[in-house]
mmCIF file of C-alpha atoms in Angstrom:
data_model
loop_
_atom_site.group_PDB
_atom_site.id
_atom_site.type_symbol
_atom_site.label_atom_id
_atom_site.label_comp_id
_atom_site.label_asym_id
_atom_site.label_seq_id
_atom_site.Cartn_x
_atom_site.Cartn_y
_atom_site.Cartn_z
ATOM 1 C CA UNK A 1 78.891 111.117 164.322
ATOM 2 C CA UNK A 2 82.022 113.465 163.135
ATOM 3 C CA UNK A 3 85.525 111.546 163.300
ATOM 4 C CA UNK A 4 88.033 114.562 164.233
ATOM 5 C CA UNK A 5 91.317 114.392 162.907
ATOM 6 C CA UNK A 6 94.573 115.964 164.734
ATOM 7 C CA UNK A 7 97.780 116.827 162.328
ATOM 8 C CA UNK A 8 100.967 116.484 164.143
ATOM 9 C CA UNK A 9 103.834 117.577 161.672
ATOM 10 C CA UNK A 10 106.807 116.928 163.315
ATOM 11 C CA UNK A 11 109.369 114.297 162.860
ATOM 12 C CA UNK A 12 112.763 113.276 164.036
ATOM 13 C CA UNK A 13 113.800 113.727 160.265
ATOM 14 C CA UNK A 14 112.625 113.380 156.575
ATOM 15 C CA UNK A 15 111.825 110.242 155.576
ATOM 16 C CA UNK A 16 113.477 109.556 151.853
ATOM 17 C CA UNK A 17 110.041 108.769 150.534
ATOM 18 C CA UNK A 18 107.987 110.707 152.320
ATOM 19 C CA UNK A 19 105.684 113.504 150.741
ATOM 20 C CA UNK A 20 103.300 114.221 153.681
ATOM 21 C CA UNK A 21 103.882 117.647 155.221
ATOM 22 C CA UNK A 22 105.897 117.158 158.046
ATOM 23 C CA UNK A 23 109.218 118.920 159.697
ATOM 24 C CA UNK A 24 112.287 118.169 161.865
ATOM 25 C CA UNK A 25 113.933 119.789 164.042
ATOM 26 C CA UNK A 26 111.257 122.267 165.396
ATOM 27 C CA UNK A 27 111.174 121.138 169.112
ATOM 28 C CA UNK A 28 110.787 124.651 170.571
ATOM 29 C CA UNK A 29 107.879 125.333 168.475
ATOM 30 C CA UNK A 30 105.715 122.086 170.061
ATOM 31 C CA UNK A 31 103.830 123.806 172.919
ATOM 32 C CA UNK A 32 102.940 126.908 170.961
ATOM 33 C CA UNK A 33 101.189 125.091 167.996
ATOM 34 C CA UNK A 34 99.706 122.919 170.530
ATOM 35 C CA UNK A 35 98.181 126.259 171.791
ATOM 36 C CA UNK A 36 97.391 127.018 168.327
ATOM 37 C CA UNK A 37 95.610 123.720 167.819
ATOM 38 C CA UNK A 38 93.490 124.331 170.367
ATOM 39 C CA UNK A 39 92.937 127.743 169.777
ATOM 40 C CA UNK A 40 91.245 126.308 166.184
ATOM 41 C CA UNK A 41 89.438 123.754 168.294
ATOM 42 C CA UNK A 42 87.808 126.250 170.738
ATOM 43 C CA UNK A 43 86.235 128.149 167.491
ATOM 44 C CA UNK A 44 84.841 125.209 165.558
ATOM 45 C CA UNK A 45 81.087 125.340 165.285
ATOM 46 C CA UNK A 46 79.838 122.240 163.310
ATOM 47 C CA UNK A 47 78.718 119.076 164.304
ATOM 48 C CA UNK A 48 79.597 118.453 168.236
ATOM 49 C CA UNK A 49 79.414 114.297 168.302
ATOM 50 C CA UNK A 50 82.331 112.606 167.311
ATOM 51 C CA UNK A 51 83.115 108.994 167.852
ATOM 52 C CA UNK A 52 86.852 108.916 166.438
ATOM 53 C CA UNK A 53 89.662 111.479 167.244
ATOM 54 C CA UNK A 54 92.954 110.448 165.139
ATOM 55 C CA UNK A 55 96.352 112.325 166.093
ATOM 56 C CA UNK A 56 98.217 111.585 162.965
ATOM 57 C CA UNK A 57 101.637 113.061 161.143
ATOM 58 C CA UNK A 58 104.448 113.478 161.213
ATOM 59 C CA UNK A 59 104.942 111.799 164.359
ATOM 60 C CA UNK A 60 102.629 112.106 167.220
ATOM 61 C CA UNK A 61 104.528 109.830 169.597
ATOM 62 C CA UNK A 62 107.751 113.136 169.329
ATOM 63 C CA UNK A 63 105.198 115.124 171.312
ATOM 64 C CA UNK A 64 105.301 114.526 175.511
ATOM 65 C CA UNK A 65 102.268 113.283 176.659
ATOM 66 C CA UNK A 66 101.214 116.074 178.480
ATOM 67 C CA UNK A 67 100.430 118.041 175.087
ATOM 68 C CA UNK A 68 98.879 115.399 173.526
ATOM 69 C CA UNK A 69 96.312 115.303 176.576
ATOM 70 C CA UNK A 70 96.146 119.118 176.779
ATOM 71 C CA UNK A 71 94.367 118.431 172.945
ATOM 72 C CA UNK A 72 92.417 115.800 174.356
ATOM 73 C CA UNK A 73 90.545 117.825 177.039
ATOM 74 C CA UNK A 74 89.974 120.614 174.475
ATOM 75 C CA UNK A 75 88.022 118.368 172.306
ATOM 76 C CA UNK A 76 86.164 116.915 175.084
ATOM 77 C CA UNK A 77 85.523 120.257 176.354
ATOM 78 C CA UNK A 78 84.343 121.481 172.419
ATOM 79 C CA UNK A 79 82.855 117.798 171.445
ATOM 80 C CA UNK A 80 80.289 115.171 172.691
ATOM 81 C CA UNK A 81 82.956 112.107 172.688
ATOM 82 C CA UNK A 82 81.372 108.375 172.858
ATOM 83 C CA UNK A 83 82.330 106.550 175.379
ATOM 84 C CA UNK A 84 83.691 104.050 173.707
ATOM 85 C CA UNK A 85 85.354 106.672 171.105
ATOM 86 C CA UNK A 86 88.324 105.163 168.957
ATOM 87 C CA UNK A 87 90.971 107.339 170.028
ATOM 88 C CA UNK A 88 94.230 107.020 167.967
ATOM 89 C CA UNK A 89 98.129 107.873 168.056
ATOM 90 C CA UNK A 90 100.431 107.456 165.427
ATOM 91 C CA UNK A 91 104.169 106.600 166.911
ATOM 92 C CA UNK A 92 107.522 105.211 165.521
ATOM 93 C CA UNK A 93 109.156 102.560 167.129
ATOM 94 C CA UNK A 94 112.344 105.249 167.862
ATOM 95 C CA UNK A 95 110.154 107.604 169.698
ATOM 96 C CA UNK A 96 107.405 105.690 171.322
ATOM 97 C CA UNK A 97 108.575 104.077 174.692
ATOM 98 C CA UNK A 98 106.521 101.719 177.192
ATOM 99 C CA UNK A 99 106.301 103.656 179.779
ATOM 100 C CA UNK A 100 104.386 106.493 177.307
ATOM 101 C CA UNK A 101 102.005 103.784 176.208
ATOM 102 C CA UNK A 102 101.620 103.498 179.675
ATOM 103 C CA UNK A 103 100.668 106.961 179.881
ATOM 104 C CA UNK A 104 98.446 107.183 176.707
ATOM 105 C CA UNK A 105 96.470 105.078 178.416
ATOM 106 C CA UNK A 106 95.800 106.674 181.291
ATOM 107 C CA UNK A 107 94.777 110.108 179.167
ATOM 108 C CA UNK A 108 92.279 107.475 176.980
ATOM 109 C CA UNK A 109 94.170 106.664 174.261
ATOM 110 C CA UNK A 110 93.084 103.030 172.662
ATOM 111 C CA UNK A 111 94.464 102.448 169.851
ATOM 112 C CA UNK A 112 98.258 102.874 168.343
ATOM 113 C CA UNK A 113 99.309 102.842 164.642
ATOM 114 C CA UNK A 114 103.301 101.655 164.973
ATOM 115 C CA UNK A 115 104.906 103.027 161.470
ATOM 116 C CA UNK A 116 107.347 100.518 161.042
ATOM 117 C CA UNK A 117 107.384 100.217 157.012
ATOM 118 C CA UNK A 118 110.009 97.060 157.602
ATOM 119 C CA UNK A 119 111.896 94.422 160.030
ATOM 120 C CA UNK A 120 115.423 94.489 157.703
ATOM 121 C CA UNK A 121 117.649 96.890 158.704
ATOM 122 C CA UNK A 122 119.352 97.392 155.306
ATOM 123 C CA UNK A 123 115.832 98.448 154.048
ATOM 124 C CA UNK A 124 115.162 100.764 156.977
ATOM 125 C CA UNK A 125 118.467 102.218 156.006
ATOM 126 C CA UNK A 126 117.786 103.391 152.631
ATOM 127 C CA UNK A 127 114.220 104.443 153.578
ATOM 128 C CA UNK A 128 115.719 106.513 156.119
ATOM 129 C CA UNK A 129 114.085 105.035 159.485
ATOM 130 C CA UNK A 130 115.775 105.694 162.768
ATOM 131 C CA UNK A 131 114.786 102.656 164.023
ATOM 132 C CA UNK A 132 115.630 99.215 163.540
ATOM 133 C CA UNK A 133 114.073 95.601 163.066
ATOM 134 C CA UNK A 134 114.332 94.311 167.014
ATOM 135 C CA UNK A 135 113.424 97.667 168.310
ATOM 136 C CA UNK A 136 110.069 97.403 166.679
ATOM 137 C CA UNK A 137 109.395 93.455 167.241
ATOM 138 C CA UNK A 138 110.315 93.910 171.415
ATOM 139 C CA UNK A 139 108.298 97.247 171.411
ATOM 140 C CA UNK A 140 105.385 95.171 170.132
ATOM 141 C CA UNK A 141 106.102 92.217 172.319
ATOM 142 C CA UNK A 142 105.404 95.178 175.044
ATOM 143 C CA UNK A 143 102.798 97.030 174.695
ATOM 144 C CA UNK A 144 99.661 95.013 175.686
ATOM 145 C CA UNK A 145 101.122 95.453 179.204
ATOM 146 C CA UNK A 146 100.204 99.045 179.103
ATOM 147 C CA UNK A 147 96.976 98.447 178.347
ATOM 148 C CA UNK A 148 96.810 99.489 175.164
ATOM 149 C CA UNK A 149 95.310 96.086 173.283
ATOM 150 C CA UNK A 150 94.017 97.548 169.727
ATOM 151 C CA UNK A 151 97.628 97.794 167.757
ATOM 152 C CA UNK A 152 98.088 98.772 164.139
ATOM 153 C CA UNK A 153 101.135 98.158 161.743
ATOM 154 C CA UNK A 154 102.223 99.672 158.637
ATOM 155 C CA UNK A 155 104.606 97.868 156.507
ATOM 156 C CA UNK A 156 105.509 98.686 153.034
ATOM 157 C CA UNK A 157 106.768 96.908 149.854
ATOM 158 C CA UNK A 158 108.154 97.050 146.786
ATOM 159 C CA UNK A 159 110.631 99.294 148.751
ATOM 160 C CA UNK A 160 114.894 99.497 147.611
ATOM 161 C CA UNK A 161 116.851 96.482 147.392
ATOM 162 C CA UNK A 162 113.635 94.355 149.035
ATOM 163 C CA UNK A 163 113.602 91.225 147.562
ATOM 164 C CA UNK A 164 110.428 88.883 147.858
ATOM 165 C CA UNK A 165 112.501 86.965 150.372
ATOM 166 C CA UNK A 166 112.983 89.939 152.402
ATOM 167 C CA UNK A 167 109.230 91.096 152.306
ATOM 168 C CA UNK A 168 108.019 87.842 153.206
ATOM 169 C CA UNK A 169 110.120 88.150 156.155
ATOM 170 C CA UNK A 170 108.712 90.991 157.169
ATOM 171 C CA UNK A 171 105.115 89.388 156.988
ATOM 172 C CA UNK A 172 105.818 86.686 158.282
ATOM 173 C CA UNK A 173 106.840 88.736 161.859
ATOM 174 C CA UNK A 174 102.803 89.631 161.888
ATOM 175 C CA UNK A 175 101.624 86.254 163.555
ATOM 176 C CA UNK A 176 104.340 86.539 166.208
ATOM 177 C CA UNK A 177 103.164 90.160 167.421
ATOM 178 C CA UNK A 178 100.000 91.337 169.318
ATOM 179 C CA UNK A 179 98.715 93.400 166.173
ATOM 180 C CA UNK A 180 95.144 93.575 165.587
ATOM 181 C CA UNK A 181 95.439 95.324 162.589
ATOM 182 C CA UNK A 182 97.747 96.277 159.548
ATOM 183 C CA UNK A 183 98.349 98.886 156.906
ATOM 184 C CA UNK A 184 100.498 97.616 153.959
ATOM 185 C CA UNK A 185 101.398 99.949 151.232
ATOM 186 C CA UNK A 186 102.622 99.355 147.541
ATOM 187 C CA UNK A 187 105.907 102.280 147.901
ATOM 188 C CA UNK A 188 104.783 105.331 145.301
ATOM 189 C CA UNK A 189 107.604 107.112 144.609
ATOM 190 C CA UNK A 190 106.799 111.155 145.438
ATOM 191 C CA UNK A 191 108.063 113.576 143.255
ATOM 192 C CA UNK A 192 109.788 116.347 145.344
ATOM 193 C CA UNK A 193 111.415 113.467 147.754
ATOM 194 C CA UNK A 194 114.604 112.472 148.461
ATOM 195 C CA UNK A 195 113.907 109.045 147.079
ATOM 196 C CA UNK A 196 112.644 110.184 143.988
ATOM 197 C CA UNK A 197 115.930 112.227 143.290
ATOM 198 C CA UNK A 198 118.164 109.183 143.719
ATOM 199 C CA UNK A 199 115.785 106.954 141.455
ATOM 200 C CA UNK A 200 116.163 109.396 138.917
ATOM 201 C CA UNK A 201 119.670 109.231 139.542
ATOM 202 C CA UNK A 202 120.113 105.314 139.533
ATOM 203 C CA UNK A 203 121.466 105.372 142.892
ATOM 204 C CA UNK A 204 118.806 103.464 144.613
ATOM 205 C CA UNK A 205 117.416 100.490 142.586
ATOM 206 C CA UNK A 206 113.733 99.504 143.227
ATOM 207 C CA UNK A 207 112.328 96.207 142.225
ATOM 208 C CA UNK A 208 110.809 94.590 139.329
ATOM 209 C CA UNK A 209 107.407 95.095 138.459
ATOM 210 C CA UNK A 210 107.073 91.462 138.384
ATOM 211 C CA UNK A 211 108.981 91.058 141.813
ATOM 212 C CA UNK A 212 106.388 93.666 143.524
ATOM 213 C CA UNK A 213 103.243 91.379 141.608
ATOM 214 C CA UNK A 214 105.209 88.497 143.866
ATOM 215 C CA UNK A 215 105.045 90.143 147.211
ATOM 216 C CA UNK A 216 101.772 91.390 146.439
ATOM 217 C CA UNK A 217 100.629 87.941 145.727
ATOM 218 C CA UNK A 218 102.570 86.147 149.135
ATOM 219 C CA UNK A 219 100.722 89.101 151.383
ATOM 220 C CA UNK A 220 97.242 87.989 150.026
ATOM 221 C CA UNK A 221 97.790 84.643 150.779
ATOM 222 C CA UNK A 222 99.308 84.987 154.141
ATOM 223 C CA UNK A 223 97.267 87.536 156.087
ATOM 224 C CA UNK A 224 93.938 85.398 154.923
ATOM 225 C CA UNK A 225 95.790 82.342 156.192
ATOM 226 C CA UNK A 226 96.781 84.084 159.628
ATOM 227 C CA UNK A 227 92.700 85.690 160.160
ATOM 228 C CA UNK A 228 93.167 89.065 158.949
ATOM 229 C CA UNK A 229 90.373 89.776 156.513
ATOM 230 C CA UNK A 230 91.200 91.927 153.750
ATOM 231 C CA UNK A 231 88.625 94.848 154.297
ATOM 232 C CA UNK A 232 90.557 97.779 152.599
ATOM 233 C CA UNK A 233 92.597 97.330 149.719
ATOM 234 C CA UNK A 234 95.601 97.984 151.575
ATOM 235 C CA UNK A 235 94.050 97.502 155.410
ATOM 236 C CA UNK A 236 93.551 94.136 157.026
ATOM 237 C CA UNK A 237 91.819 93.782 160.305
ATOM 238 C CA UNK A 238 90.895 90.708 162.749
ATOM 239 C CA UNK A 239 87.650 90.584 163.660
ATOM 240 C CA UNK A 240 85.923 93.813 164.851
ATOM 241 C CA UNK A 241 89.127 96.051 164.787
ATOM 242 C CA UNK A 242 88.652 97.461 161.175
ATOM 243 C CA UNK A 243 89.678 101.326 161.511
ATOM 244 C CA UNK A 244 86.512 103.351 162.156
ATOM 245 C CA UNK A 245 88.048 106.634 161.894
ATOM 246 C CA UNK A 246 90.271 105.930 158.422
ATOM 247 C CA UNK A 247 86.623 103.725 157.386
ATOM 248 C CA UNK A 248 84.933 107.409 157.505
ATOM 249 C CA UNK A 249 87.149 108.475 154.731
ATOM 250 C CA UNK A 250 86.071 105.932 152.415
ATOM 251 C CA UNK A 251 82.609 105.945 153.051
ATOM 252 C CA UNK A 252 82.100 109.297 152.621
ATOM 253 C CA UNK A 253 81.250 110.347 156.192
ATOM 254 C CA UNK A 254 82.182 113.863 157.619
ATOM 255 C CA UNK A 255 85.271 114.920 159.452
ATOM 256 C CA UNK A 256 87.227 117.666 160.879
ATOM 257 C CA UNK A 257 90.995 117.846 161.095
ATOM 258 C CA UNK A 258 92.435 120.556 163.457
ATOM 259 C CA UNK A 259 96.335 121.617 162.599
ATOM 260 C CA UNK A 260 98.918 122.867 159.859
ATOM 261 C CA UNK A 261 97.488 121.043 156.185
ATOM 262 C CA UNK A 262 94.663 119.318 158.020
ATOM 263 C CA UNK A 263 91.934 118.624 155.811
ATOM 264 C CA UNK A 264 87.824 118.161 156.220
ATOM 265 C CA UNK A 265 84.854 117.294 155.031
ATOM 266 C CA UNK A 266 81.249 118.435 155.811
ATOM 267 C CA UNK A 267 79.035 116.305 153.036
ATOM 268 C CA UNK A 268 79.230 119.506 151.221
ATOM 269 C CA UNK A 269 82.684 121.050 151.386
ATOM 270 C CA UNK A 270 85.976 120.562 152.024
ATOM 271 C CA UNK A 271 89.119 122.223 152.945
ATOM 272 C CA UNK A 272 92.177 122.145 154.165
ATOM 273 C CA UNK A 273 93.954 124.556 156.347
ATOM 274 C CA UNK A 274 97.591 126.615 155.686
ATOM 275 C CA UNK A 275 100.674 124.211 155.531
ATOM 276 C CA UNK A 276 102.805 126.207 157.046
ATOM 277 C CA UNK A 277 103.620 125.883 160.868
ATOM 278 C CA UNK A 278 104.629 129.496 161.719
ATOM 279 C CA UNK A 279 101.408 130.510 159.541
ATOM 280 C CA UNK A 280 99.316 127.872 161.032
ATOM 281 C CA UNK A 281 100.542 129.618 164.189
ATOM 282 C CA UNK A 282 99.884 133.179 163.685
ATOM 283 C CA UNK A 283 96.385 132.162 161.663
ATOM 284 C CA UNK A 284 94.737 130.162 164.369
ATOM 285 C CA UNK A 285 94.554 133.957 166.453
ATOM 286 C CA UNK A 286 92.629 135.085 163.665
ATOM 287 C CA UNK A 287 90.728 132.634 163.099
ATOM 288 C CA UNK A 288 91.980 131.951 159.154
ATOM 289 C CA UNK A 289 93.633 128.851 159.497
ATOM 290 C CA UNK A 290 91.988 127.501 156.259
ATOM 291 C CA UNK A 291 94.175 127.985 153.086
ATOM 292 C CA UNK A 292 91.466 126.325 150.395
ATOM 293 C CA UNK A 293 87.949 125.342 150.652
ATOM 294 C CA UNK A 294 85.625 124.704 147.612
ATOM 295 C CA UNK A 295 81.926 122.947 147.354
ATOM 296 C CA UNK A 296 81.631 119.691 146.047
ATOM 297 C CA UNK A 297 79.394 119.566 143.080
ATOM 298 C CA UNK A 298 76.929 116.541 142.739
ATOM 299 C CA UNK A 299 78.997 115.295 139.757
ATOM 300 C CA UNK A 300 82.028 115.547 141.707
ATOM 301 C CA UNK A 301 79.942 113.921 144.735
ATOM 302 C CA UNK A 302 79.044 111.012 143.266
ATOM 303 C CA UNK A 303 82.314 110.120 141.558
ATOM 304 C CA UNK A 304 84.041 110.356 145.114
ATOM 305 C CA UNK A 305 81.681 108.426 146.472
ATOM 306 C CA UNK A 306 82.097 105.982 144.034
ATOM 307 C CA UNK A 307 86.136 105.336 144.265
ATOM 308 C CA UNK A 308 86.334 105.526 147.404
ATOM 309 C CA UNK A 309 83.481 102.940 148.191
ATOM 310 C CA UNK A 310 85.037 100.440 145.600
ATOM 311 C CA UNK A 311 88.663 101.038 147.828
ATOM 312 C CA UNK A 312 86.844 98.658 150.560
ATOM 313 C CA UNK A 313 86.048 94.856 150.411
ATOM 314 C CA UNK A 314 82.326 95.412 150.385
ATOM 315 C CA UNK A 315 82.141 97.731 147.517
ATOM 316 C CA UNK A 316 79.419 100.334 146.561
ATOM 317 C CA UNK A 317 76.148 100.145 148.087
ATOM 318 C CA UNK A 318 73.544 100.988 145.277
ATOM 319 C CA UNK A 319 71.100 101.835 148.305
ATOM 320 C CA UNK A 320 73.606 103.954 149.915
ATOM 321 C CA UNK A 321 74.103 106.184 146.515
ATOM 322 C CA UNK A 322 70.973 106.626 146.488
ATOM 323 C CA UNK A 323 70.197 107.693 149.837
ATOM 324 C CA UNK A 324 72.872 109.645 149.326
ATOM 325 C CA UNK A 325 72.389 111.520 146.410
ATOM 326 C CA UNK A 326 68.621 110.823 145.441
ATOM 327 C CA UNK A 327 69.315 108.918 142.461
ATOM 328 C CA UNK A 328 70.157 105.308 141.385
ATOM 329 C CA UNK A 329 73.724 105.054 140.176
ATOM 330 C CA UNK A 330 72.796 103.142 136.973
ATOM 331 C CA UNK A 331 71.459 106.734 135.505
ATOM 332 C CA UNK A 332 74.927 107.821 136.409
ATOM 333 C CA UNK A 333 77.476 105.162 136.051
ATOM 334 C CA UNK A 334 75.757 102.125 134.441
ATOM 335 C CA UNK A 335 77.355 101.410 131.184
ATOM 336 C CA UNK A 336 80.853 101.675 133.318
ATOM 337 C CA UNK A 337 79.712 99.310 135.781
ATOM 338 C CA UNK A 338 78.789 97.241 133.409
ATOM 339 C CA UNK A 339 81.695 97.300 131.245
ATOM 340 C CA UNK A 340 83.932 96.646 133.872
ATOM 341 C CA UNK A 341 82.207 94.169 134.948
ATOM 342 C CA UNK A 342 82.476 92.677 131.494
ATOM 343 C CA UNK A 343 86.209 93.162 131.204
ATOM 344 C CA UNK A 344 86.355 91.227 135.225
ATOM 345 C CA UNK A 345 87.119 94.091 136.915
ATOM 346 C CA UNK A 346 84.116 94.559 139.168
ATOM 347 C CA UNK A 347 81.507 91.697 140.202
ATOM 348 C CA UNK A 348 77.909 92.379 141.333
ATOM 349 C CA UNK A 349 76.944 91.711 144.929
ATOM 350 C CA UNK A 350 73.391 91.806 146.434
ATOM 351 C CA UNK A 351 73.502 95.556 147.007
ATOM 352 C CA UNK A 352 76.098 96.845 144.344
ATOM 353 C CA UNK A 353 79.146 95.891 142.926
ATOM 354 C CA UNK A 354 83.189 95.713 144.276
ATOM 355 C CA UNK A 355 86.505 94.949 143.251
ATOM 356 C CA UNK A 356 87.442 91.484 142.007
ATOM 357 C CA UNK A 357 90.443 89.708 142.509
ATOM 358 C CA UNK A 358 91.465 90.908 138.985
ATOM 359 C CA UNK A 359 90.007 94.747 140.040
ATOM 360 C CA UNK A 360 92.351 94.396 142.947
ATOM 361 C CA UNK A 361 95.416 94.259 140.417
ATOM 362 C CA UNK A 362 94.276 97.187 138.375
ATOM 363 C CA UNK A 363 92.290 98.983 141.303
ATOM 364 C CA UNK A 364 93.826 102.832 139.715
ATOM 365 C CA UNK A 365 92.483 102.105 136.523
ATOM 366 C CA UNK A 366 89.049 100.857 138.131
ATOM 367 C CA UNK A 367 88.639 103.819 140.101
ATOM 368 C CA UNK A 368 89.804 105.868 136.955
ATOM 369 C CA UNK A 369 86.770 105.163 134.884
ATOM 370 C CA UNK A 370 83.992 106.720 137.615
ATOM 371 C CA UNK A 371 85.896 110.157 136.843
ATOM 372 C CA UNK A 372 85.085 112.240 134.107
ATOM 373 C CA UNK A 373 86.958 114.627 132.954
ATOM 374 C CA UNK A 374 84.564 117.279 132.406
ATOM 375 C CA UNK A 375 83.533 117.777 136.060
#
């Protein structure tokens, strides 16, 4: 089964931090890259069953409903969906409304991933956000009365001005809401964003490594206290609503993504496809929508495999490399398993090995060590 990814790239505005590629103020061009999107749909010609389709961004939740379901029948027209498919939309509190959840619904949509990065206005503020606190927390309260029941999160930390106080506010809003699921993110400041400009220029302060080690610390504690198991290291699910389609990424499984910058994998290859809207556009006649593609060599294989496998609780499977790749990882990667294991950065399970709490801390440098330089 393929999970089939959807880029959206349009926003109300920039985001201070954000790096992804994504535009504002492009309303009149929404139908005819919808067009365009499908247009790329109707001439893919690899594997047909897919059991996740992901509209991500950007912001999804800009688009009316009626495009976002004009996609939909395209890839059910093009693809063998499951039944039971995990079908995804990414939204912001400013620009998704109840009676569109309503409506997402009714087109098949199961799942929403509510970017809301914080509760305290001041911080949404610097970060940019339209939105505030109590429009998120009543838009929450709301939605499992449009049938929509599966409900993701993102919240960030170590963001301006936050103090620990102030993050573990925002946690602490996570056992009052229906959310089945939530993304929290360490802030990385992106060169080339407006945030990284006024760090550089000591207007906005961030906090203390030490501070950000303190929050980091709180949110462990707390989501394993309220029954969200830490399956990712920055995704926590209740039972049986781990992401399936963002779980593909990190364990290696194919997908397709359809739009401006999309990106896929085949097990072999990947690519991604022009960044550019107005390219994107005029591409997807000519079927040339791809910008960069490149094989992945065994080396490079294996090494992927490895970091991301070792991003999830369970770790790398030792069987699953092997099936993989037809050979055991201990030829490959043994005396760095082993030293890190050593140093109490990786413990051995019954199939493999994973992070430890320690591994958690220094996961970059972890992951770090199963690249080699050479390949």
């Amino acid at each position: 089964m393929i999970g089939v990814y959807v880029h959206i790239p349009f926003c109300i505005s920039k985001c201070a931090y954000c790096d992804f590629p994504s535009y504002s103020g492009c309303e009149s061009l929404y139908e005819e890259y919808i067009q365009a999107v499908c247009r790329e749909i109707e001439t893919y010609q690899g594997e047909r069953h897919a059991d996740t389709i992901y509209f991500g961004g950007g912001t999804p939740s800009l688009l009316p409903v009626a495009l976002l379901e004009k996609v939909l029948v395209c890839l059910r027209h093009q693809f063998i969906v499951s039944e039971d498919a995990e079908i995804t939309v990414e939204a912001n509190p400013d620009s998704l409304t109840l009676d569109m959840c309503r409506q997402l619904a009714t087109i098949g949509v199961n799942r929403l991933s509510v970017g809301v990065q914080s509760f305290q206005d001041d911080v949404l503020r610097y970060l940019g956000r339209p939105h505030t606190g109590k429009m998120a927390y009543q838009l929450f309260e709301g939605i499992p009365k449009t049938g929509i029941t599966n409900i993701s999160l993102d919240l960030m930390y170590g963001l301006p001005e936050q103090t620990v106080e102030m993050f573990q506010q925002d946690i602490e809003m996570i056992p009052t809401i229906p959310v089945t699921h939530a993304s929290i993110y360490s802030l990385i400041v992106e060169e080339h964003t407006l945030l990284y400009r006024q760090v550089q220029q000591g207007s906005i302060l961030l906090p203390m490594e030490e501070t950000v080690e303190q929050m980091k610390t709180i949110l462990f504690s707390k989501m394993a206290e309220w029954g969200f198991y830490h399956y990712e290291i920055s995704s926590y699910a209740k039972e049986n609503y781990e992401s399936i389609h963002n779980s593909k990424y990190w364990k290696y499984l194919p997908y397709i993504g359809f739009g401006a910058a999309a990106h896929s994998f085949d097990g072999r290859r990947r690519w991604e496809n022009v960044r550019s809207i107005a390219q994107y556009i005029r591409y997807s006649n000519q079927d040339k929508c791809i910008f960069h593609q490149f094989e992945v060599s065994p080396q490079q294989g294996m090494e992927d495999f490895c970091y991301l496998a070792l991003r999830m609780q369970r770790g790398i499977s030792y069987q699953a490399f092997y099936k993989q790749f037809q050979t055991n990882i201990e030829d490959e990667f043994g005396k760095e398993i082993e030293r890190l294991c050593t140093q109490g950065l990786l413990e051995k399970t019954q199939d493999g090995v994973c992070l430890s709490d320690l591994g958690l801390a220094y996961g970059n440098y972890v992951f770090s060590q199963f690249i080699r330089v050479s390949s």
